[in-house]
PDB file of C-alpha atoms in Angstrom:
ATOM      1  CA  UNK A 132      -5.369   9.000 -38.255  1.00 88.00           C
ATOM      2  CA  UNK A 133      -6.242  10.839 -34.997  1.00 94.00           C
ATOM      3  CA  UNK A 134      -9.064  10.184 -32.891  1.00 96.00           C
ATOM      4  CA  UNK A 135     -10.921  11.111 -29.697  1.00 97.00           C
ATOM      5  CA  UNK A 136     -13.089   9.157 -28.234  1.00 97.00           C
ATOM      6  CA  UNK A 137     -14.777   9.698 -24.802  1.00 97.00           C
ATOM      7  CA  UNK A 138     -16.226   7.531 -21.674  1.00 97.00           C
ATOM      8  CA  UNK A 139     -18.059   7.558 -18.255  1.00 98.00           C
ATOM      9  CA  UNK A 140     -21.102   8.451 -19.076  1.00 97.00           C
ATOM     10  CA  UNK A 141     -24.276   6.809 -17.550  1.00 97.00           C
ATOM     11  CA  UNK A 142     -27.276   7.734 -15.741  1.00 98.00           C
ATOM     12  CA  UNK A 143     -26.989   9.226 -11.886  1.00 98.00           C
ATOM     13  CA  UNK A 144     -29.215  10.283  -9.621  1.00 98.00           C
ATOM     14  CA  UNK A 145     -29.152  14.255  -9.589  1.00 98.00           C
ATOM     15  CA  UNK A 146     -26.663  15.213  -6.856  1.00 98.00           C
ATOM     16  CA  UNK A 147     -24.638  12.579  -7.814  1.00 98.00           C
ATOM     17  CA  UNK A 148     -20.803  12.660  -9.553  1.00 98.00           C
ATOM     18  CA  UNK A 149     -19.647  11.741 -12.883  1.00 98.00           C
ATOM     19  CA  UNK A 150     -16.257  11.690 -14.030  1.00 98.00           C
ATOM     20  CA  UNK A 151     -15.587  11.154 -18.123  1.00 98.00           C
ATOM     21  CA  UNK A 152     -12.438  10.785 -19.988  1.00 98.00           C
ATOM     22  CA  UNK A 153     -11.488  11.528 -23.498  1.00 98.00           C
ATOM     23  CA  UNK A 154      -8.659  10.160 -24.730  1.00 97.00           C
ATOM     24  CA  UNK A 155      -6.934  10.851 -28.236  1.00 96.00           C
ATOM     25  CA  UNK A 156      -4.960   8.256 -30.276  1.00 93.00           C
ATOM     26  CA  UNK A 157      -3.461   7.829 -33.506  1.00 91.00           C
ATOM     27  CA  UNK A 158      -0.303   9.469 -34.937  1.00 88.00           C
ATOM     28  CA  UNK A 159      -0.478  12.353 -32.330  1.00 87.00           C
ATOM     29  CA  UNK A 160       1.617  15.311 -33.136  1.00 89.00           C
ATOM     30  CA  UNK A 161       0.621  17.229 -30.574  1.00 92.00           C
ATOM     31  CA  UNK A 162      -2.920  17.884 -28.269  1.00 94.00           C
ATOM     32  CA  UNK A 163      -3.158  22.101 -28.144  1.00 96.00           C
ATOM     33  CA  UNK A 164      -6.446  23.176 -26.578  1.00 97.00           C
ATOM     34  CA  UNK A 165      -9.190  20.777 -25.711  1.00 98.00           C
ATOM     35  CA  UNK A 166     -12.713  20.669 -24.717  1.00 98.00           C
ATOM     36  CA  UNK A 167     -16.048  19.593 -23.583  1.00 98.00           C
ATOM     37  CA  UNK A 168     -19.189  20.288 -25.169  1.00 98.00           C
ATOM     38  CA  UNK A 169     -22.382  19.245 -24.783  1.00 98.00           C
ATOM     39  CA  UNK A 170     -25.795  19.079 -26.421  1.00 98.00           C
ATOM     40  CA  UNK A 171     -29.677  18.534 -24.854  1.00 96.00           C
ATOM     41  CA  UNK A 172     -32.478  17.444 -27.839  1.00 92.00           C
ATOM     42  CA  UNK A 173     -33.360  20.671 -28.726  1.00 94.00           C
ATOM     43  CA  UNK A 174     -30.811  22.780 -27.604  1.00 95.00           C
ATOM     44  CA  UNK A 175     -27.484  23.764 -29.513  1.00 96.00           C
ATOM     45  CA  UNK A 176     -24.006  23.126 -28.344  1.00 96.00           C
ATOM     46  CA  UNK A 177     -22.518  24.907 -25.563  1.00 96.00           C
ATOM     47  CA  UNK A 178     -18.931  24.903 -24.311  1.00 97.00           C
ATOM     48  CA  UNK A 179     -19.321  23.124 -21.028  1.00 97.00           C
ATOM     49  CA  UNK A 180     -15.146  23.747 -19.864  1.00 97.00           C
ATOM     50  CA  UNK A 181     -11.573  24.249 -22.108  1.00 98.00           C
ATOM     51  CA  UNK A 182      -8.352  23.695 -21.105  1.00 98.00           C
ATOM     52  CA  UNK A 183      -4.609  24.747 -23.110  1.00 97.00           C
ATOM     53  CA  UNK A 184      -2.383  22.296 -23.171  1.00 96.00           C
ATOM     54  CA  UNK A 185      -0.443  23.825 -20.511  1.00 96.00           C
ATOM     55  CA  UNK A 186      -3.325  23.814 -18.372  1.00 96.00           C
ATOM     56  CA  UNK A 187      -5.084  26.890 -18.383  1.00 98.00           C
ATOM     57  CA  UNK A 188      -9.150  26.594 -17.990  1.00 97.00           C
ATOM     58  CA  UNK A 189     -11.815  28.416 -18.722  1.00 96.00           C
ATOM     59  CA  UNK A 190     -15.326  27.179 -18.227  1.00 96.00           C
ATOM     60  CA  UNK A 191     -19.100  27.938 -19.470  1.00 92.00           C
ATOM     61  CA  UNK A 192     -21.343  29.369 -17.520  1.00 81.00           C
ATOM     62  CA  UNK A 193     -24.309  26.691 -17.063  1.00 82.00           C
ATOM     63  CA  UNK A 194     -21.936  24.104 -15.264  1.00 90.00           C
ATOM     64  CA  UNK A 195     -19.609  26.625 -13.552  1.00 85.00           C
ATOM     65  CA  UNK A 196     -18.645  25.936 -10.032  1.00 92.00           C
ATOM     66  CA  UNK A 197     -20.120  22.126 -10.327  1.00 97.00           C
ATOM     67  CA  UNK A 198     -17.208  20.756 -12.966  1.00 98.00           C
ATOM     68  CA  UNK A 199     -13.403  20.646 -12.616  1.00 98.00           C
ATOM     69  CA  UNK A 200     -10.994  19.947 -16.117  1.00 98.00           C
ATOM     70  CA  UNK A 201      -8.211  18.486 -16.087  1.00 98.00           C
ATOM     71  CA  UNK A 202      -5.608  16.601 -18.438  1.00 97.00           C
ATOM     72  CA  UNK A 203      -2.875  14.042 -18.644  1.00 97.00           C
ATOM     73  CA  UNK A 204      -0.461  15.089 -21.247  1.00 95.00           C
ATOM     74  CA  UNK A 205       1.283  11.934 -21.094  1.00 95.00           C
ATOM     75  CA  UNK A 206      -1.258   9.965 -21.891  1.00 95.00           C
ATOM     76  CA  UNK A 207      -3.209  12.600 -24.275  1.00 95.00           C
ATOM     77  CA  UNK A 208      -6.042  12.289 -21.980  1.00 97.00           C
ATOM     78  CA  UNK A 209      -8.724  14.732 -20.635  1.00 98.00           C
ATOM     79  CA  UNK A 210     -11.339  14.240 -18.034  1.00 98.00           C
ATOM     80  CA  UNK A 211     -14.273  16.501 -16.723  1.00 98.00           C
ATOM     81  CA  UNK A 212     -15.180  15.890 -13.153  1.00 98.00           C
ATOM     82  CA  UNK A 213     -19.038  16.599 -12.512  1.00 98.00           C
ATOM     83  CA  UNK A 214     -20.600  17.424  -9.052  1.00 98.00           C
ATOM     84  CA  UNK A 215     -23.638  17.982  -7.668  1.00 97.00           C
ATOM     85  CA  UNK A 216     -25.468  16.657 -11.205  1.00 98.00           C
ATOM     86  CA  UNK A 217     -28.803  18.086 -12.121  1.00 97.00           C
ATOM     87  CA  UNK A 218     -31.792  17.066 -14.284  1.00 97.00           C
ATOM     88  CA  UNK A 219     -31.293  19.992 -16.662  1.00 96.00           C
ATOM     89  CA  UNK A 220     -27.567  18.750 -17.162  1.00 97.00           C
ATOM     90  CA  UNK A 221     -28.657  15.693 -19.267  1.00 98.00           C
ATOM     91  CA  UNK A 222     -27.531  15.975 -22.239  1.00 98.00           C
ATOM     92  CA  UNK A 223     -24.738  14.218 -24.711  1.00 98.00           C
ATOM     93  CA  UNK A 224     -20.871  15.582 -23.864  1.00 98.00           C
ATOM     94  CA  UNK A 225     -18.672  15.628 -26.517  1.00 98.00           C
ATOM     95  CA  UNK A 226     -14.878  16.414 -26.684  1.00 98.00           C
ATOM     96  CA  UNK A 227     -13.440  18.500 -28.878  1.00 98.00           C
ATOM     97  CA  UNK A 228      -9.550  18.585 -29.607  1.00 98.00           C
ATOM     98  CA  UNK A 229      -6.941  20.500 -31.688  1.00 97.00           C
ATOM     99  CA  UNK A 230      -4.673  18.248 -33.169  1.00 96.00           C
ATOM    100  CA  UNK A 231      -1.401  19.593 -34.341  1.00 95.00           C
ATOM    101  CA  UNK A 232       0.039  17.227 -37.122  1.00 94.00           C
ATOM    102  CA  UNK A 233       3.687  16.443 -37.290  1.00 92.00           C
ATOM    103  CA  UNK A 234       3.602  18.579 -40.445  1.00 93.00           C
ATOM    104  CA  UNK A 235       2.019  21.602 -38.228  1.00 93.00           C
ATOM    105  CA  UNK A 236      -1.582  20.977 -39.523  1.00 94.00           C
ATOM    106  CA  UNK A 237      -4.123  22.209 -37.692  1.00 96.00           C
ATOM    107  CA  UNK A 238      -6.849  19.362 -37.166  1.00 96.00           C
ATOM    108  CA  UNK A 239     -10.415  20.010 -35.092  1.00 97.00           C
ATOM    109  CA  UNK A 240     -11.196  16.389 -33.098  1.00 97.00           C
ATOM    110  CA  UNK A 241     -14.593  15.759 -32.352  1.00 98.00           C
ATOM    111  CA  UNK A 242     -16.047  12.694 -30.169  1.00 98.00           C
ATOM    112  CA  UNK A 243     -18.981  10.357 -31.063  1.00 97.00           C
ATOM    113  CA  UNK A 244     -20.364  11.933 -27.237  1.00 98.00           C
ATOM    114  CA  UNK A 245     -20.989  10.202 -24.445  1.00 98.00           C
ATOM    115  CA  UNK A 246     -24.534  10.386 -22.908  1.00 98.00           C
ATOM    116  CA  UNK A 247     -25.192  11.804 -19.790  1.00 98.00           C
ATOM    117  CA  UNK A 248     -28.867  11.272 -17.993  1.00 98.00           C
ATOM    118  CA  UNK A 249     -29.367  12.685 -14.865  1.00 98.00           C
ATOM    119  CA  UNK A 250     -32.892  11.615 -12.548  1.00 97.00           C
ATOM    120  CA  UNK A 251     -34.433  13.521 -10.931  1.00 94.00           C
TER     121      UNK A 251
END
């Protein structure tokens, strides 16, 4: 069975850098697209950044400009580099994956989140 499962989250002063990981193991087929998400109490989940597995990103427009995506392939690993935190940015982040079986099933990953608090 396939998991995710993410890290690096903590508490930072706002301004301050974060950097989680998400990393996916199991009996990987293959990693297509994966994400970060992200939930506030209250709030539903938005789509904080995606990236294909080849590499291409696309990114939601609250964080936009402050986070940077990236991926190991090798190591079916995913990271989200966070600048410049603010208060308003606290919230749980959760990665999302699409797991391609070795029978070509299509399988959505989700993480148990990470939190992120920032202070103001």
């Amino acid at each position: 069975q396939v998991q995710v499962v993410e890290s690096g989250g903590g508490l930072v002063q706002a301004g301050g850098s974060l950097r989680l990981s998400c990393a996916a193991s199991g009996s990987i087929g293959s990693i297509n697209n994966m994400a970060w998400y992200r939930q506030a109490p209250g709030n539903e989940r938005e789509l904080v950044a995606i990236i294909s597995a080849s590499g291409i990103t696309n990114y939601g427009g609250s964080m936009s400009g402050r986070v940077t995506i990236s991926r190991d392939n090798a190591k079916n690993t995913m990271y989200l580099q966070m600048d410049n935190l603010k208060p308003e940015d606290t919230a749980v982040y959760y990665c999302h994956a699409i797991h391609i079986t070795r029978w070509g099933r299509r399988v959505e990953l989700w993480g148990q989140g990470t939190q992120v608090t920032v202070s103001s």
